[in-house]
């Protein structure tokens, strides 16, 4: 917010005005301490895919449920294709 405040001044801001604020040292503190107000940090575009904040137990259960669903779907595809190619063997 400090950088935005400086940039919004009537006289604007030069790089020298914000150098210490954007050097990365403060951002490193964010990642080391978890204090998101300590500096600039990024979350990336995947932040748009987050729709809830589950507990670790719920997250693991969701991952397991999704994995089982995908494994079952892929197994049915492989089993279905396998019946059409019954009797064939791969030669190496």
CSV table of C-alpha atoms in Angstrom, one decimal:
chain,number,residue,atom,x,y,z
A,1,UNK,CA,0.0,0.0,0.0
A,2,UNK,CA,2.9,2.3,0.6
A,3,UNK,CA,4.0,2.0,-3.0
A,4,UNK,CA,0.5,2.9,-4.2
A,5,UNK,CA,0.3,5.8,-1.9
A,6,UNK,CA,3.7,7.1,-3.2
A,7,UNK,CA,2.6,6.6,-6.8
A,8,UNK,CA,-0.6,8.4,-6.2
A,9,UNK,CA,1.0,11.6,-4.9
A,10,UNK,CA,0.6,14.6,-7.2
A,11,UNK,CA,4.3,14.6,-8.1
A,12,UNK,CA,4.2,10.8,-8.6
A,13,UNK,CA,7.1,8.5,-7.6
A,14,UNK,CA,10.5,7.7,-8.9
A,15,UNK,CA,12.1,4.3,-8.6
A,16,UNK,CA,14.4,5.7,-5.9
A,17,UNK,CA,11.2,6.5,-3.8
A,18,UNK,CA,10.0,2.9,-3.9
A,19,UNK,CA,13.3,0.9,-4.3
A,20,UNK,CA,13.4,-0.3,-0.7
A,21,UNK,CA,9.7,-1.1,-0.8
A,22,UNK,CA,10.0,-3.4,-3.9
A,23,UNK,CA,13.5,-4.8,-3.5
A,24,UNK,CA,12.2,-8.2,-2.3
A,25,UNK,CA,13.6,-8.0,1.2
A,26,UNK,CA,10.2,-7.3,2.7
A,27,UNK,CA,8.5,-9.9,0.5
A,28,UNK,CA,11.0,-12.5,1.9
A,29,UNK,CA,9.8,-11.6,5.4
A,30,UNK,CA,6.2,-12.4,4.3
A,31,UNK,CA,7.2,-15.9,3.3
A,32,UNK,CA,9.5,-16.4,6.3
A,33,UNK,CA,7.1,-15.2,9.0
A,34,UNK,CA,3.6,-15.6,7.4
A,35,UNK,CA,2.9,-11.9,8.1
A,36,UNK,CA,1.1,-10.9,4.9
A,37,UNK,CA,1.2,-7.2,5.9
A,38,UNK,CA,5.0,-7.2,6.0
A,39,UNK,CA,5.6,-6.7,2.3
A,40,UNK,CA,4.6,-7.4,-1.3
A,41,UNK,CA,3.8,-11.1,-2.1
A,42,UNK,CA,2.2,-12.9,-4.9
A,43,UNK,CA,-0.4,-15.7,-5.1
A,44,UNK,CA,-0.4,-16.5,-8.8
A,45,UNK,CA,-3.3,-17.1,-11.1
A,46,UNK,CA,-4.4,-20.3,-9.3
A,47,UNK,CA,-5.8,-18.1,-6.5
A,48,UNK,CA,-8.9,-17.8,-8.8
A,49,UNK,CA,-9.5,-21.5,-8.4
A,50,UNK,CA,-9.8,-21.4,-4.6
A,51,UNK,CA,-13.5,-21.4,-3.5
A,52,UNK,CA,-13.1,-22.6,0.1
A,53,UNK,CA,-10.6,-23.0,2.9
A,54,UNK,CA,-11.0,-26.6,4.2
A,55,UNK,CA,-9.3,-28.1,7.2
A,56,UNK,CA,-6.4,-30.5,6.5
A,57,UNK,CA,-8.7,-33.4,7.2
A,58,UNK,CA,-11.3,-32.2,4.7
A,59,UNK,CA,-8.7,-31.4,2.1
A,60,UNK,CA,-7.2,-34.9,2.3
A,61,UNK,CA,-10.7,-36.5,2.2
A,62,UNK,CA,-11.5,-34.4,-0.9
A,63,UNK,CA,-8.2,-35.3,-2.6
A,64,UNK,CA,-8.8,-39.0,-1.8
A,65,UNK,CA,-12.4,-38.9,-3.1
A,66,UNK,CA,-11.4,-37.1,-6.3
A,67,UNK,CA,-8.5,-39.6,-6.9
A,68,UNK,CA,-10.9,-42.6,-6.4
A,69,UNK,CA,-13.4,-41.0,-8.8
A,70,UNK,CA,-10.7,-40.5,-11.5
A,71,UNK,CA,-9.1,-43.9,-11.0
A,72,UNK,CA,-12.5,-45.6,-11.4
A,73,UNK,CA,-13.3,-43.6,-14.5
A,74,UNK,CA,-9.9,-44.4,-16.1
A,75,UNK,CA,-10.2,-48.1,-15.1
A,76,UNK,CA,-13.5,-48.3,-16.9
A,77,UNK,CA,-11.9,-46.8,-20.0
A,78,UNK,CA,-9.0,-49.2,-19.9
A,79,UNK,CA,-11.3,-52.2,-19.2
A,80,UNK,CA,-13.6,-51.2,-22.0
A,81,UNK,CA,-10.7,-50.8,-24.4
A,82,UNK,CA,-9.2,-54.0,-23.1
A,83,UNK,CA,-12.2,-56.1,-24.2
A,84,UNK,CA,-11.9,-54.9,-27.8
A,85,UNK,CA,-8.3,-56.0,-27.9
A,86,UNK,CA,-8.6,-59.3,-26.0
A,87,UNK,CA,-6.1,-61.8,-27.2
A,88,UNK,CA,-3.6,-59.3,-28.4
A,89,UNK,CA,-0.2,-59.2,-26.9
A,90,UNK,CA,2.4,-56.5,-27.1
A,91,UNK,CA,5.7,-57.5,-28.7
A,92,UNK,CA,8.8,-55.8,-27.4
